[in-house]
CSV table of C-alpha atoms in Angstrom, one decimal:
chain,number,residue,atom,x,y,z
A,137,MET,CA,-46.3,161.8,62.5
A,138,SER,CA,-46.6,160.2,59.1
A,139,LEU,CA,-46.6,156.7,59.1
A,140,ALA,CA,-43.4,155.3,58.0
A,141,ARG,CA,-42.0,156.9,60.3
A,142,THR,CA,-44.2,155.1,63.4
A,143,ALA,CA,-44.0,152.1,60.7
A,144,LEU,CA,-40.2,152.7,61.7
A,145,GLU,CA,-40.3,153.4,64.9
A,146,LEU,CA,-41.9,151.0,66.2
A,147,ALA,CA,-40.3,148.2,64.1
A,148,ALA,CA,-36.9,150.0,65.2
A,149,ALA,CA,-37.9,149.0,69.1
A,150,HIS,CA,-38.5,145.3,68.1
A,151,ASP,CA,-36.1,143.4,70.6
A,152,SER,CA,-33.3,142.9,67.6
A,153,ALA,CA,-31.4,139.8,69.4
A,154,ALA,CA,-34.0,138.9,70.2
A,155,ALA,CA,-35.1,138.0,66.8
A,156,HIS,CA,-31.4,137.2,66.2
A,157,ARG,CA,-31.6,134.3,68.5
A,158,LEU,CA,-34.6,133.0,67.9
A,159,TYR,CA,-33.0,132.4,64.2
A,160,ARG,CA,-30.1,130.9,64.6
A,161,GLU,CA,-32.2,128.3,66.8
A,162,LEU,CA,-34.8,127.8,64.5
A,163,HIS,CA,-31.7,127.2,62.4
A,164,ALA,CA,-29.4,125.0,64.5
A,165,HIS,CA,-32.9,122.4,64.5
A,166,PRO,CA,-34.6,122.8,61.2
A,167,GLU,CA,-37.9,120.3,60.8
A,168,LEU,CA,-39.1,118.9,57.6
A,169,SER,CA,-43.0,119.1,56.8
A,170,GLY,CA,-45.8,118.3,59.0
A,171,ALA,CA,-42.9,117.6,62.0
A,172,GLU,CA,-42.3,121.2,63.4
A,173,HIS,CA,-43.4,120.9,66.9
A,174,ARG,CA,-40.3,123.0,67.8
A,175,THR,CA,-40.7,125.2,65.9
A,176,ALA,CA,-43.9,125.7,67.0
A,177,ALA,CA,-43.7,125.5,70.8
A,178,ARG,CA,-40.8,128.3,70.8
A,179,VAL,CA,-43.1,130.4,68.0
A,180,SER,CA,-46.5,130.3,71.0
A,181,THR,CA,-43.2,131.1,73.6
A,182,ALA,CA,-42.9,134.5,71.6
A,183,LEU,CA,-45.7,135.5,71.4
A,184,ARG,CA,-48.0,134.7,74.1
A,185,THR,CA,-44.5,136.7,75.7
A,186,GLU,CA,-45.7,139.8,74.3
A,187,GLY,CA,-49.3,139.2,74.5
A,188,VAL,CA,-50.9,137.8,71.7
A,189,VAL,CA,-53.7,135.4,72.4
A,190,CYS,CA,-52.2,132.1,71.0
A,191,THR,CA,-53.9,128.7,69.5
A,192,GLU,CA,-51.3,125.7,68.7
A,193,GLY,CA,-52.1,122.6,66.7
A,194,VAL,CA,-54.2,124.4,63.6
A,195,GLY,CA,-53.8,122.8,60.8
A,196,GLY,CA,-50.9,120.1,62.6
A,197,THR,CA,-48.8,122.0,63.8
A,198,GLY,CA,-49.5,125.4,62.4
A,199,VAL,CA,-50.2,128.6,65.3
A,200,VAL,CA,-52.3,130.7,65.6
A,201,GLY,CA,-52.3,134.0,66.8
A,202,VAL,CA,-54.4,137.5,67.7
A,203,LEU,CA,-53.6,140.5,68.6
A,204,SER,CA,-56.5,142.4,68.6
A,205,ASN,CA,-57.1,145.8,70.0
A,206,GLY,CA,-59.5,147.7,69.3
A,207,PRO,CA,-62.1,148.3,66.7
A,208,GLY,CA,-60.9,148.2,62.8
A,209,ARG,CA,-59.7,146.9,60.6
A,210,THR,CA,-58.2,143.0,60.2
A,211,VAL,CA,-55.1,142.2,58.7
A,212,LEU,CA,-53.2,138.2,58.1
A,213,VAL,CA,-49.7,137.7,58.2
A,214,ARG,CA,-48.4,135.2,57.1
A,215,ALA,CA,-45.1,133.5,58.0
A,216,ASP,CA,-44.4,129.6,57.0
A,217,MET,CA,-41.9,127.0,59.2
A,218,ASP,CA,-41.0,124.0,57.8
A,219,ALA,CA,-37.8,122.9,56.4
A,220,LEU,CA,-36.1,121.5,53.6
A,221,PRO,CA,-34.5,117.9,53.2
A,222,VAL,CA,-31.1,119.0,51.4
A,223,THR,CA,-27.7,118.4,53.5
A,224,GLU,CA,-26.8,122.0,54.2
A,225,ASN,CA,-23.1,122.8,53.0
A,226,SER,CA,-23.1,126.5,54.0
A,227,GLY,CA,-20.6,127.3,56.6
A,228,LEU,CA,-22.4,129.1,59.1
A,229,PRO,CA,-21.5,128.8,62.6
A,230,TYR,CA,-24.8,128.3,63.3
A,231,ALA,CA,-25.9,125.1,60.7
A,232,SER,CA,-28.4,122.5,60.9
A,233,THR,CA,-27.5,120.1,63.2
A,234,VAL,CA,-29.6,117.4,62.1
A,235,ASP,CA,-28.7,115.2,59.3
A,236,GLY,CA,-29.9,115.9,56.5
A,237,VAL,CA,-31.8,118.6,56.8
A,238,MET,CA,-31.5,122.3,56.4
A,239,HIS,CA,-33.7,125.4,56.8
A,240,ALA,CA,-32.4,125.7,52.2
A,241,CYS,CA,-35.8,128.6,52.3
A,242,GLY,CA,-35.9,131.1,54.5
A,243,HIS,CA,-38.6,130.0,56.6
A,244,ASP,CA,-36.4,130.3,60.3
A,245,ALA,CA,-36.3,134.2,59.1
A,246,HIS,CA,-39.8,134.1,58.5
A,247,THR,CA,-40.5,132.7,61.7
A,248,ALA,CA,-37.7,134.9,63.2
A,249,MET,CA,-39.8,138.4,61.3
A,250,LEU,CA,-43.6,136.7,62.4
A,251,VAL,CA,-42.3,137.0,66.4
A,252,GLY,CA,-40.6,140.2,65.1
A,253,THR,CA,-43.5,141.9,64.2
A,254,ALA,CA,-46.4,140.6,66.5
A,255,GLN,CA,-43.3,142.2,68.7
A,256,ALA,CA,-43.4,145.6,67.7
A,257,LEU,CA,-47.3,145.6,67.1
A,258,ALA,CA,-47.5,145.0,70.5
A,259,ARG,CA,-45.6,147.2,72.3
A,260,GLY,CA,-46.9,149.8,69.4
A,261,ARG,CA,-50.3,149.9,70.1
A,262,ARG,CA,-51.2,153.3,70.9
A,263,HIS,CA,-50.6,153.9,66.8
A,264,TRP,CA,-52.9,151.5,65.3
A,265,ASN,CA,-55.8,149.5,65.9
A,266,GLY,CA,-57.9,146.8,64.7
A,267,THR,CA,-56.9,142.9,64.6
A,268,VAL,CA,-53.6,141.3,63.8
A,269,VAL,CA,-54.4,138.4,62.8
A,270,LEU,CA,-50.2,136.0,63.3
A,271,VAL,CA,-50.1,132.8,61.4
A,272,ALA,CA,-47.5,130.3,61.4
A,273,GLN,CA,-48.2,127.9,58.6
A,274,PRO,CA,-46.2,124.4,59.1
A,275,ALA,CA,-46.3,121.8,55.4
A,276,GLU,CA,-45.8,125.3,52.9
A,277,GLU,CA,-42.9,122.9,50.9
A,278,THR,CA,-45.2,119.8,50.5
A,279,GLY,CA,-48.1,122.2,49.4
A,280,GLU,CA,-50.2,120.5,52.5
A,281,GLY,CA,-49.8,123.0,55.2
A,282,ALA,CA,-52.1,126.0,53.9
A,283,LEU,CA,-55.8,123.8,53.1
A,284,ALA,CA,-54.4,121.8,56.1
A,285,MET,CA,-54.7,124.8,58.5
A,286,ARG,CA,-58.0,126.3,56.6
A,287,GLY,CA,-59.8,123.2,56.6
A,288,ASP,CA,-60.1,123.1,60.5
A,289,GLY,CA,-61.1,125.6,60.8
A,290,LEU,CA,-58.7,129.1,60.3
A,291,HIS,CA,-62.0,131.6,59.1
A,292,GLU,CA,-64.4,130.3,61.9
A,293,ARG,CA,-62.7,130.2,64.7
A,294,PHE,CA,-60.2,133.2,64.3
A,295,PRO,CA,-61.3,136.8,63.3
A,296,VAL,CA,-61.8,137.1,58.7
A,297,PRO,CA,-59.2,139.4,57.5
A,298,ASP,CA,-59.7,142.5,55.8
A,299,VAL,CA,-56.2,141.3,54.4
A,300,LEU,CA,-53.0,138.6,53.9
A,301,LEU,CA,-49.5,139.6,54.3
A,302,ALA,CA,-46.7,137.3,52.9
A,303,GLN,CA,-42.9,137.8,52.5
A,304,HIS,CA,-39.9,135.9,51.6
A,305,ILE,CA,-37.0,136.5,51.6
A,306,SER,CA,-34.7,136.1,47.9
A,307,ALA,CA,-31.3,135.8,46.6
A,308,GLY,CA,-31.1,140.1,46.0
A,309,PRO,CA,-28.6,141.9,46.9
A,310,ILE,CA,-30.4,142.8,51.1
A,311,GLY,CA,-32.1,146.0,51.3
A,312,LEU,CA,-34.3,146.0,48.8
A,313,VAL,CA,-37.6,145.1,48.0
A,314,ALA,CA,-39.6,143.9,45.2
A,315,HIS,CA,-43.1,143.7,44.4
A,316,VAL,CA,-44.9,142.5,41.3
A,317,ALA,CA,-48.8,143.8,41.5
A,318,GLY,CA,-50.4,140.6,39.7
A,319,PRO,CA,-49.7,137.4,38.7
A,320,VAL,CA,-46.7,136.8,41.4
A,321,LEU,CA,-45.9,133.4,41.5
A,322,ALA,CA,-47.3,130.1,39.3
A,323,ALA,CA,-49.7,127.1,39.3
A,324,SER,CA,-47.7,124.0,40.1
A,325,ALA,CA,-48.4,120.5,39.5
A,326,SER,CA,-46.2,117.5,41.0
A,327,ILE,CA,-46.5,114.2,39.3
A,328,ASP,CA,-45.3,110.3,40.0
A,329,VAL,CA,-45.0,108.2,36.6
A,330,VAL,CA,-43.9,104.6,37.1
A,331,VAL,CA,-43.7,103.1,33.7
A,332,HIS,CA,-44.4,99.1,33.4
A,333,GLY,CA,-41.8,96.6,30.9
A,334,ARG,CA,-40.5,93.7,31.1
A,335,GLY,CA,-37.2,92.9,33.2
A,336,GLY,CA,-34.3,90.3,32.2
A,337,HIS,CA,-30.7,89.6,31.9
A,338,GLY,CA,-28.9,92.5,30.3
A,339,SER,CA,-27.7,90.3,27.8
A,340,ARG,CA,-31.2,89.0,26.4
A,341,PRO,CA,-33.2,92.4,26.6
A,342,ASP,CA,-34.6,90.9,23.4
A,343,THR,CA,-36.7,89.1,25.6
A,344,THR,CA,-38.0,92.0,28.0
A,345,THR,CA,-39.5,95.7,27.8
A,346,ASP,CA,-37.1,97.9,28.6
A,347,PRO,CA,-38.3,100.5,31.2
A,348,ILE,CA,-35.9,102.6,31.3
A,349,VAL,CA,-35.4,102.9,27.2
A,350,ILE,CA,-39.2,104.5,27.9
A,351,GLY,CA,-38.9,105.8,30.0
A,352,ALA,CA,-35.8,107.9,28.8
A,353,ALA,CA,-37.6,108.9,25.6
A,354,ILE,CA,-40.5,110.3,28.3
A,355,VAL,CA,-37.8,112.8,29.1
A,356,GLY,CA,-36.7,113.8,26.6
A,357,ARG,CA,-40.0,114.4,24.8
A,358,LEU,CA,-41.1,116.5,27.7
A,359,GLN,CA,-39.5,119.0,26.7
A,360,THR,CA,-41.7,119.3,23.3
A,361,ILE,CA,-44.3,120.7,25.8
A,362,VAL,CA,-42.7,124.0,25.9
A,363,ALA,CA,-41.1,123.9,23.4
A,364,ARG,CA,-43.9,122.9,20.6
A,365,GLU,CA,-46.7,123.5,22.1
A,366,ILE,CA,-46.8,127.0,24.4
A,367,ALA,CA,-46.6,130.3,22.6
A,368,PRO,CA,-43.4,131.7,23.8
A,369,ARG,CA,-45.6,134.9,24.9
A,370,GLU,CA,-46.3,132.1,27.3
A,371,THR,CA,-44.6,131.0,30.5
A,372,ALA,CA,-44.3,127.6,31.8
A,373,VAL,CA,-41.7,125.4,33.3
A,374,VAL,CA,-41.7,121.0,32.5
A,375,THR,CA,-38.9,120.0,35.2
A,376,VAL,CA,-38.1,115.9,35.5
A,377,GLY,CA,-36.5,116.3,38.8
A,378,ARG,CA,-36.9,112.4,39.5
A,379,PHE,CA,-35.3,109.4,37.2
A,380,HIS,CA,-35.6,105.6,39.7
A,381,ALA,CA,-35.1,102.1,37.9
A,382,GLY,CA,-32.9,99.0,39.0
A,383,THR,CA,-30.6,97.3,41.7
A,384,ALA,CA,-27.5,96.2,39.3
A,385,LYS,CA,-25.4,97.3,35.8
A,386,ASN,CA,-26.8,94.6,34.4
A,387,ILE,CA,-30.5,93.2,35.1
A,388,ILE,CA,-33.5,95.3,33.6
A,389,PRO,CA,-36.4,96.2,35.8
A,390,ALA,CA,-39.2,95.6,35.7
A,391,THR,CA,-40.3,99.1,36.3
A,392,ALA,CA,-38.9,102.5,35.4
A,393,GLU,CA,-40.2,105.4,37.9
A,394,LEU,CA,-40.4,109.5,37.1
A,395,GLY,CA,-41.0,111.9,39.3
A,396,LEU,CA,-41.8,115.6,37.1
A,397,THR,CA,-43.7,119.3,38.0
A,398,VAL,CA,-45.4,121.7,35.8
A,399,ARG,CA,-45.1,125.0,36.6
A,400,ALA,CA,-47.6,127.7,35.0
A,401,ALA,CA,-48.6,131.8,35.1
A,402,SER,CA,-52.4,129.9,34.9
A,403,ARG,CA,-54.5,127.7,36.1
A,404,ASP,CA,-56.2,126.6,32.7
A,405,LEU,CA,-51.7,127.2,31.5
A,406,GLN,CA,-51.7,124.5,33.8
A,407,GLU,CA,-54.4,122.1,32.4
A,408,ARG,CA,-53.2,122.2,29.7
A,409,ILE,CA,-49.5,121.3,30.5
A,410,LEU,CA,-50.8,118.7,32.4
A,411,ALA,CA,-53.5,117.1,29.3
A,412,ALA,CA,-50.3,116.6,27.2
A,413,VAL,CA,-48.2,115.2,30.0
A,414,HIS,CA,-50.9,112.7,30.3
A,415,ARG,CA,-50.9,111.9,26.2
A,416,ILE,CA,-46.8,111.8,26.2
A,417,VAL,CA,-46.5,109.0,29.0
A,418,ARG,CA,-49.6,107.3,27.7
A,419,ALA,CA,-48.1,106.9,24.0
A,420,GLU,CA,-44.6,106.6,24.8
A,421,CYS,CA,-45.4,103.3,27.2
A,422,GLU,CA,-47.3,101.7,24.2
A,423,ALA,CA,-44.7,102.5,21.2
A,424,GLY,CA,-41.5,101.5,23.8
A,425,GLY,CA,-44.1,98.2,24.5
A,426,ALA,CA,-45.0,98.9,27.8
A,427,THR,CA,-46.7,95.2,29.3
A,428,THR,CA,-49.8,97.7,30.2
A,429,GLY,CA,-50.1,101.6,30.5
A,430,PRO,CA,-48.7,103.8,32.9
A,431,ASP,CA,-49.8,105.0,36.4
A,432,ILE,CA,-49.9,109.0,36.1
A,433,ARG,CA,-50.0,110.2,39.2
A,434,VAL,CA,-50.6,114.3,40.1
A,435,VAL,CA,-49.4,114.1,43.7
A,436,LYS,CA,-49.8,117.9,45.2
A,437,SER,CA,-51.0,121.1,43.7
A,438,MET,CA,-50.7,124.6,44.0
A,439,PRO,CA,-52.8,127.7,42.8
A,440,ALA,CA,-51.2,130.7,41.1
A,441,THR,CA,-50.4,133.3,43.4
A,442,VAL,CA,-51.7,136.4,42.6
A,443,ASN,CA,-51.3,139.5,43.9
A,444,ASP,CA,-54.2,142.4,44.5
A,445,ALA,CA,-53.9,145.6,42.8
A,446,ARG,CA,-55.0,147.9,45.9
A,447,VAL,CA,-52.8,145.8,47.8
A,448,ALA,CA,-49.5,146.1,47.0
A,449,ARG,CA,-50.7,149.4,45.7
A,450,SER,CA,-50.9,149.9,49.2
A,451,VAL,CA,-48.1,148.2,50.4
A,452,ALA,CA,-45.3,148.7,47.7
A,453,ASP,CA,-46.2,152.8,48.5
A,454,ILE,CA,-45.3,152.4,52.7
A,455,HIS,CA,-42.2,150.8,51.4
A,456,THR,CA,-41.3,153.7,50.1
A,457,ARG,CA,-41.7,156.3,51.6
A,458,MET,CA,-40.0,153.7,54.4
A,459,PHE,CA,-37.0,153.0,52.5
A,460,GLY,CA,-37.1,155.3,49.7
A,461,SER,CA,-37.7,153.8,45.4
A,462,THR,CA,-34.3,153.6,45.0
A,463,ARG,CA,-35.2,150.1,46.9
A,464,ILE,CA,-37.5,149.0,45.8
A,465,VAL,CA,-37.8,147.1,42.1
A,466,ASP,CA,-40.2,144.8,40.2
A,467,PRO,CA,-38.4,142.1,39.2
A,468,GLY,CA,-42.0,140.7,37.5
A,469,PRO,CA,-43.1,137.3,37.9
A,470,ALA,CA,-41.2,134.0,39.3
A,471,MET,CA,-42.1,130.5,38.0
A,472,GLY,CA,-41.6,128.8,42.1
A,473,SER,CA,-44.5,128.5,43.8
A,474,GLU,CA,-46.6,128.8,46.6
A,475,ASP,CA,-49.7,127.4,48.9
A,476,PHE,CA,-49.6,131.0,50.5
A,477,SER,CA,-52.9,131.7,48.5
A,478,GLU,CA,-54.6,128.9,49.8
A,479,LEU,CA,-55.8,130.9,52.7
A,480,ALA,CA,-57.1,133.9,50.5
A,481,LEU,CA,-60.3,131.2,50.7
A,482,THR,CA,-63.5,131.4,53.4
A,483,PRO,CA,-65.5,128.8,53.9
A,484,ASP,CA,-68.5,130.6,51.6
A,485,GLY,CA,-66.8,130.9,48.9
A,486,ARG,CA,-65.3,134.8,49.3
A,487,ALA,CA,-61.7,135.2,47.9
A,488,ILE,CA,-59.4,137.6,50.4
A,489,PRO,CA,-57.1,140.2,49.0
A,490,TYR,CA,-53.0,139.0,49.5
A,491,HIS,CA,-50.3,140.4,48.3
A,492,TYR,CA,-46.9,138.6,48.7
A,493,TRP,CA,-43.6,140.1,48.4
A,494,PHE,CA,-39.4,139.8,48.3
A,495,LEU,CA,-37.1,140.3,50.3
A,496,PRO,CA,-33.2,140.2,49.0
A,497,SER,CA,-30.9,138.6,51.4
A,498,THR,CA,-28.0,138.0,49.9
A,499,PRO,CA,-24.2,139.4,52.0
A,500,LEU,CA,-23.2,142.8,50.1
A,501,ALA,CA,-19.5,141.2,50.6
A,502,VAL,CA,-22.0,138.0,48.1
A,503,TRP,CA,-23.0,139.9,45.4
A,504,ASP,CA,-20.1,142.8,44.0
A,505,VAL,CA,-17.5,140.0,44.1
A,506,ALA,CA,-20.6,137.6,42.9
A,507,PRO,CA,-19.7,136.9,38.1
A,508,GLY,CA,-21.9,139.2,36.2
A,509,GLN,CA,-22.2,142.4,34.5
A,510,SER,CA,-25.5,142.6,35.1
A,511,PRO,CA,-28.3,142.2,38.4
A,512,MET,CA,-29.4,139.1,36.6
A,513,ALA,CA,-26.1,137.3,35.4
A,514,LYS,CA,-25.1,138.4,39.5
A,515,PHE,CA,-28.9,136.6,40.6
A,516,GLY,CA,-27.6,133.5,39.2
A,517,ASN,CA,-24.9,132.9,40.2
A,518,VAL,CA,-24.8,133.3,44.1
A,519,PRO,CA,-26.5,131.0,46.4
A,520,SER,CA,-30.3,130.5,46.3
A,521,ALA,CA,-33.6,129.3,48.1
A,522,HIS,CA,-33.2,125.4,48.0
A,523,SER,CA,-29.4,125.3,47.8
A,524,PRO,CA,-26.8,124.0,50.5
A,525,ASP,CA,-24.7,126.8,50.5
A,526,PHE,CA,-28.1,129.4,50.8
A,527,ALA,CA,-26.5,131.6,53.8
A,528,PRO,CA,-29.0,134.6,53.9
A,529,ASP,CA,-27.3,138.1,55.8
A,530,PRO,CA,-29.2,138.2,59.1
A,531,ALA,CA,-29.7,141.9,58.8
A,532,VAL,CA,-32.9,140.4,56.4
A,533,LEU,CA,-34.3,140.1,59.6
A,534,ASP,CA,-34.3,144.0,61.5
A,535,HIS,CA,-35.4,144.7,57.7
A,536,GLY,CA,-38.0,142.5,57.5
A,537,VAL,CA,-39.9,143.0,60.4
A,538,ALA,CA,-39.7,146.5,59.0
A,539,ALA,CA,-41.3,146.0,56.0
A,540,MET,CA,-44.2,143.9,57.8
A,541,THR,CA,-44.9,146.2,60.3
A,542,GLY,CA,-45.0,149.3,57.6
A,543,ALA,CA,-47.2,147.0,55.3
A,544,VAL,CA,-49.7,145.9,58.2
A,545,LEU,CA,-49.8,149.8,59.7
A,546,ALA,CA,-51.0,150.6,56.4
A,547,GLU,CA,-53.1,148.5,55.4
A,548,LEU,CA,-54.7,148.5,59.1
A,549,ALA,CA,-55.4,152.5,57.7
A,550,ALA,CA,-56.0,151.9,54.8
A,551,ASP,CA,-60.2,152.8,54.3
A,552,PRO,CA,-62.7,149.8,54.0
A,553,GLU,CA,-64.4,152.3,50.7
A,554,ARG,CA,-61.6,151.6,48.6
A,555,THR,CA,-61.1,148.4,49.6
A,556,ARG,CA,-62.8,146.1,46.7
A,557,PRO,CA,-65.3,143.8,47.2
A,558,HIS,CA,-64.8,140.2,47.9
A,559,ARG,CA,-65.7,137.5,45.0
A,560,ARG,CA,-66.8,134.4,44.4
A,561,ALA,CA,-64.1,131.9,43.6
A,562,ARG,CA,-63.4,128.7,42.7
A,563,ARG,CA,-59.9,125.9,43.4
A,564,SER,CA,-59.6,122.8,41.7
């Protein structure tokens, strides 16, 4: 029997109804980053039912399951568990029951797929050898979870993987699998800025130093970084997503607070943009007569996600044989960011190859009527991740279990001699 057929048969044997129930339960009871206690308990219970040896509390609320089946390669499968501070507007019958919290990024689906994949592999042990490490990771949205799990001994307390795998649902017509070899997600940094002025009465601006005016100048000038300092062949985004100042219409406040993100296709480009941000913020504060220099603090940083070429070919090949070539697409790199690649570094500095792919999950009924004559036009007109209207087609669960099962089997069967030697890597 071919590997692709085996993967499809194993995936079909998982308890689909149970996976859908788990998904609906997790969606209705979302938990924010670092507080995924209920979710972790449900994952552990489900994995132990399939004979997986589980450890809870890794890196906070993380769960690590080990499914051993004799000698062979070790494959790590990761799913994220946390939700977002978003008020749901999807209208789903299993919508969030937690005020202001929603699984708006599909992590509930990823978690259910992880459990379904574990079940498929556990029930089909006679078809594979080796070890599968199943990681339910907390706090992906804050960029803290992967580092916390690694810092808590992920690769010291559990089998060190030969390869890491992860998948993420996205907007786009359900049934496709999106693979990118090489850079797939951007490096990112989140920055908090405080501008210091001198407050006073709105009728006497001459006696004040208005931090709102300075902050507005900063917002405008920051847009010139990508427009005027970055070469057109390079890809970057600078977004100011928060601007807070003042308490009343007739009071000029003493401070203004800005929150922004920087996304870049490489760490080098990210560092150049960060240097420009610091330069512009300081210069605009000086030009506006700020009473003191600004406070500039990088509060979160995530590295670029760069897929290993060999693993990307291996996984894309098994998916092509499973689903057909017309279902496999290459959308190119995106500007979103992930902390998944933080798991790909061992304590002695060895980089572990990995592959991260997307599963479009927009219901076809929604996709077909979306405005636009091209896929890219339609893509911008359907609810996507982080939207309060994000409502993936639950059928993506079975598709995801099949996709991950096939990827795991392909990597367990990979010829170690063809695997690129681990390289030493540095992470700032």
